[in-house]
Amino acid sequence: AVIIGENVKIIPADTFFNCSSLTTLTIGNSVTSIGSYAFHGCAGLTSITIPDNVTSIGSYAFYGCARLMSITIPDGVTSISGAAFSGCTGLTSITIPDSVTSIGTWAFSDCNGLTSVTIGNNVTSIGFCAFKGCSGLTNIIIPNSVTSIDDGAFRNCSGLTSITIITSIGSDAFKGCENLTSIYFKGTSEQWETIKKGSNWDYSVGSYTIYYI
């Protein structure tokens, strides 16, 4: 077990890189930033509480923490950096708070244990391959605030059966979502025809019906 004291404000990059024997961790409330690769490859870590004062989670910060069962992203965080939680296969649910405005590239890719994702109402962009390979997801509601879904964002989410959407869709965004049967579009059929859709956005997708809500 590791306890990070109350006087520490920043967990620097690579601090616990590949500390595979680390199982429990307590982070002091004074910490405001978790650096890139800080807990990369901590495969034995099962739970962690991120203090409310944290505003920044670096890229690859928790990459490959395969036994991490739950994590709470505090309300102060404004962006989730690239691959921050990629490969956290033990995660079953995640709530992205309203303070977050962007979800980075590969942020939750290959988190195939995820069955529930709640995206905050101020997120404007979902990055490249952000949820790629999250095969446990069955439905996703994309809030009205989102203005762009980048290429491959939900690629190979093979368990996905329904999505609720309002915005432009990047190339390969839902490629390989072979069980997708329902798309709920927040608008009219005319509006659906006019939104930007990248190439192959629905390649290898099941036979789906679009519902206008």
Short mmCIF file of C-alpha atoms in Angstrom, two decimals:
data_model
loop_
_atom_site.label_atom_id
_atom_site.label_comp_id
_atom_site.label_asym_id
_atom_site.label_seq_id
_atom_site.Cartn_x
_atom_site.Cartn_y
_atom_site.Cartn_z
CA ALA A 1 0.00 0.00 0.00
CA VAL A 2 1.13 3.52 -0.76
CA ILE A 3 -0.08 6.72 0.90
CA ILE A 4 0.62 10.03 -0.82
CA GLY A 5 0.75 12.72 1.85
CA GLU A 6 -1.26 15.90 2.20
CA ASN A 7 1.63 18.16 1.18
CA VAL A 8 2.02 16.66 -2.28
CA LYS A 9 0.38 18.70 -5.06
CA ILE A 10 1.55 16.89 -8.20
CA ILE A 11 2.13 13.22 -8.97
CA PRO A 12 4.85 13.50 -11.63
CA ALA A 13 4.97 11.52 -14.85
CA ASP A 14 6.12 7.90 -14.56
CA THR A 15 6.03 7.96 -10.74
CA PHE A 16 4.64 4.43 -10.36
CA PHE A 17 5.30 3.24 -13.91
CA ASN A 18 4.85 -0.54 -14.16
CA CYS A 19 4.61 -1.04 -10.39
CA SER A 20 2.66 -4.23 -10.96
CA SER A 21 2.70 -5.26 -7.28
CA LEU A 22 0.95 -2.07 -6.13
CA THR A 23 -2.57 -3.02 -4.96
CA THR A 24 -3.90 -0.10 -2.92
CA LEU A 25 -3.22 3.60 -3.03
CA THR A 26 -4.37 6.62 -1.04
CA ILE A 27 -3.89 10.03 -2.61
CA GLY A 28 -3.88 13.10 -0.38
CA ASN A 29 -6.47 15.82 -0.92
CA SER A 30 -3.81 18.38 -1.82
CA VAL A 31 -3.00 16.68 -5.14
CA THR A 32 -4.22 18.69 -8.16
CA SER A 33 -2.50 16.93 -11.05
CA ILE A 34 -1.74 13.32 -12.02
CA GLY A 35 1.06 13.17 -14.57
CA SER A 36 1.34 11.15 -17.75
CA TYR A 37 2.14 7.45 -17.25
CA ALA A 38 1.93 8.00 -13.46
CA PHE A 39 0.28 4.61 -12.84
CA HIS A 40 0.89 3.04 -16.23
CA GLY A 41 0.99 -0.75 -16.01
CA CYS A 42 0.02 -0.99 -12.32
CA ALA A 43 -1.75 -4.23 -13.11
CA GLY A 44 -2.34 -5.15 -9.44
CA LEU A 45 -4.14 -1.91 -8.53
CA THR A 46 -7.77 -2.69 -7.70
CA SER A 47 -9.17 0.64 -6.53
CA ILE A 48 -8.22 4.27 -6.29
CA THR A 49 -9.95 7.45 -5.17
CA ILE A 50 -8.97 10.56 -7.05
CA PRO A 51 -9.27 13.60 -4.76
CA ASP A 52 -11.76 16.34 -5.56
CA ASN A 53 -8.98 18.89 -6.09
CA VAL A 54 -7.53 17.06 -9.10
CA THR A 55 -8.11 19.03 -12.32
CA SER A 56 -5.75 17.22 -14.69
CA ILE A 57 -5.26 13.52 -15.51
CA GLY A 58 -2.33 12.99 -17.88
CA SER A 59 -2.09 10.76 -20.91
CA TYR A 60 -1.64 7.04 -20.21
CA ALA A 61 -2.00 7.83 -16.50
CA PHE A 62 -3.80 4.55 -15.71
CA TYR A 63 -3.06 2.66 -18.91
CA GLY A 64 -3.19 -1.11 -18.47
CA CYS A 65 -4.46 -1.09 -14.88
CA ALA A 66 -6.38 -4.24 -15.74
CA ARG A 67 -7.58 -5.05 -12.21
CA LEU A 68 -8.91 -1.59 -11.47
CA MET A 69 -12.58 -2.24 -10.72
CA SER A 70 -13.82 1.29 -10.09
CA ILE A 71 -12.67 4.85 -10.31
CA THR A 72 -14.36 8.17 -9.66
CA ILE A 73 -13.42 11.13 -11.80
CA PRO A 74 -13.91 14.26 -9.67
CA ASP A 75 -15.92 17.27 -10.75
CA GLY A 76 -12.87 19.49 -11.14
CA VAL A 77 -11.38 17.56 -14.05
CA THR A 78 -11.86 19.42 -17.36
CA SER A 79 -10.35 16.95 -19.82
CA ILE A 80 -9.44 13.29 -19.96
CA SER A 81 -6.15 12.94 -21.78
CA GLY A 82 -5.24 10.41 -24.43
CA ALA A 83 -5.29 6.74 -23.36
CA ALA A 84 -5.70 7.78 -19.70
CA PHE A 85 -7.70 4.65 -18.88
CA SER A 86 -6.99 2.53 -21.95
CA GLY A 87 -6.83 -1.20 -21.25
CA CYS A 88 -8.51 -0.94 -17.83
CA THR A 89 -10.42 -4.13 -18.56
CA GLY A 90 -11.75 -4.49 -15.00
CA LEU A 91 -13.74 -1.26 -15.09
CA THR A 92 -17.47 -1.90 -15.37
CA SER A 93 -18.85 1.63 -15.25
CA ILE A 94 -17.61 5.17 -15.61
CA THR A 95 -19.22 8.55 -15.07
CA ILE A 96 -17.66 11.50 -16.82
CA PRO A 97 -18.63 14.61 -14.83
CA ASP A 98 -20.11 17.79 -16.25
CA SER A 99 -16.82 19.61 -15.70
CA VAL A 100 -15.16 17.61 -18.49
CA THR A 101 -15.28 19.22 -21.94
CA SER A 102 -13.22 16.75 -23.97
CA ILE A 103 -12.51 13.02 -24.00
CA GLY A 104 -9.09 12.36 -25.46
CA THR A 105 -7.91 9.89 -28.08
CA TRP A 106 -7.97 6.26 -26.94
CA ALA A 107 -9.12 7.48 -23.49
CA PHE A 108 -11.12 4.33 -22.63
CA SER A 109 -10.15 2.11 -25.54
CA ASP A 110 -10.22 -1.65 -24.96
CA CYS A 111 -12.01 -1.32 -21.63
CA ASN A 112 -14.01 -4.37 -22.62
CA GLY A 113 -15.53 -4.79 -19.15
CA LEU A 114 -17.36 -1.47 -19.37
CA THR A 115 -21.12 -1.94 -19.43
CA SER A 116 -22.15 1.59 -18.47
CA VAL A 117 -20.81 4.98 -19.53
CA THR A 118 -22.37 8.30 -18.55
CA ILE A 119 -21.04 11.25 -20.52
CA GLY A 120 -21.33 14.65 -18.85
CA ASN A 121 -23.48 17.40 -20.31
CA ASN A 122 -20.58 19.73 -21.14
CA VAL A 123 -18.46 17.35 -23.21
CA THR A 124 -18.04 18.84 -26.69
CA SER A 125 -15.72 16.32 -28.34
CA ILE A 126 -15.14 12.57 -28.20
CA GLY A 127 -11.66 11.80 -29.47
CA PHE A 128 -10.19 9.36 -31.95
CA CYS A 129 -10.88 5.75 -30.88
CA ALA A 130 -11.92 7.01 -27.42
CA PHE A 131 -14.10 3.96 -26.71
CA LYS A 132 -12.74 1.60 -29.36
CA GLY A 133 -13.13 -2.06 -28.41
CA CYS A 134 -15.45 -1.46 -25.45
CA SER A 135 -17.37 -4.58 -26.40
CA GLY A 136 -19.38 -4.70 -23.15
CA LEU A 137 -21.26 -1.48 -23.88
CA THR A 138 -24.84 -2.07 -25.00
CA ASN A 139 -26.07 1.52 -25.28
CA ILE A 140 -24.67 5.02 -25.19
CA ILE A 141 -26.33 8.41 -24.89
CA ILE A 142 -24.33 11.23 -26.37
CA PRO A 143 -25.37 14.56 -24.82
CA ASN A 144 -26.50 17.61 -26.79
CA SER A 145 -23.25 19.41 -25.98
CA VAL A 146 -21.16 17.08 -28.17
CA THR A 147 -20.33 18.71 -31.50
CA SER A 148 -17.91 16.10 -32.86
CA ILE A 149 -17.41 12.36 -32.63
CA ASP A 150 -13.97 11.64 -34.00
CA ASP A 151 -12.87 8.81 -36.24
CA GLY A 152 -13.20 5.34 -34.75
CA ALA A 153 -14.65 6.67 -31.50
CA PHE A 154 -16.84 3.60 -30.91
CA ARG A 155 -15.22 1.22 -33.35
CA ASN A 156 -15.62 -2.48 -32.57
CA CYS A 157 -18.06 -1.89 -29.73
CA SER A 158 -19.63 -5.16 -30.77
CA GLY A 159 -22.17 -5.25 -27.92
CA LEU A 160 -23.64 -1.85 -28.74
CA THR A 161 -27.30 -2.12 -29.69
CA SER A 162 -28.47 1.49 -29.46
CA ILE A 163 -27.05 5.00 -29.56
CA THR A 164 -28.56 8.42 -29.02
CA ILE A 165 -26.86 11.09 -31.08
CA ILE A 166 -27.17 14.67 -32.33
CA THR A 167 -23.91 15.60 -34.02
CA SER A 168 -21.44 14.94 -36.83
CA ILE A 169 -19.91 11.49 -37.04
CA GLY A 170 -16.28 10.73 -37.92
CA SER A 171 -14.94 8.05 -40.23
CA ASP A 172 -15.22 4.50 -38.86
CA ALA A 173 -16.93 5.97 -35.77
CA PHE A 174 -19.18 2.94 -35.28
CA LYS A 175 -17.38 0.49 -37.55
CA GLY A 176 -17.72 -3.09 -36.35
CA CYS A 177 -20.68 -2.40 -34.07
CA GLU A 178 -22.29 -5.47 -35.53
CA ASN A 179 -25.23 -5.62 -33.11
CA LEU A 180 -26.35 -2.03 -33.50
CA THR A 181 -30.08 -2.04 -34.19
CA SER A 182 -31.28 1.41 -33.08
CA ILE A 183 -30.03 4.94 -33.66
CA TYR A 184 -31.94 7.67 -31.84
CA PHE A 185 -31.31 11.00 -33.55
CA LYS A 186 -32.23 14.22 -31.78
CA GLY A 187 -33.69 15.96 -34.80
CA THR A 188 -35.64 15.44 -38.01
CA SER A 189 -34.95 13.16 -40.93
CA GLU A 190 -33.95 16.23 -42.94
CA GLN A 191 -31.43 17.20 -40.28
CA TRP A 192 -30.05 13.66 -40.22
CA GLU A 193 -29.36 13.90 -43.92
CA THR A 194 -27.41 17.12 -43.51
CA ILE A 195 -25.07 16.24 -40.63
CA LYS A 196 -21.55 15.31 -41.58
CA LYS A 197 -20.82 11.58 -41.67
CA GLY A 198 -17.30 10.33 -42.32
CA SER A 199 -16.46 7.46 -44.64
CA ASN A 200 -17.35 3.98 -43.41
CA TRP A 201 -18.91 5.41 -40.25
CA ASP A 202 -21.35 2.46 -40.21
CA TYR A 203 -19.19 -0.19 -41.91
CA SER A 204 -19.88 -3.73 -40.64
CA VAL A 205 -22.77 -2.43 -38.56
CA GLY A 206 -25.94 -4.46 -38.14
CA SER A 207 -29.24 -3.63 -39.75
CA TYR A 208 -30.33 -0.56 -37.81
CA THR A 209 -33.39 1.66 -37.66
CA ILE A 210 -33.12 5.43 -37.18
CA TYR A 211 -35.64 6.96 -34.78
CA TYR A 212 -36.11 10.73 -34.82
CA ILE A 213 -36.74 12.11 -31.33
#
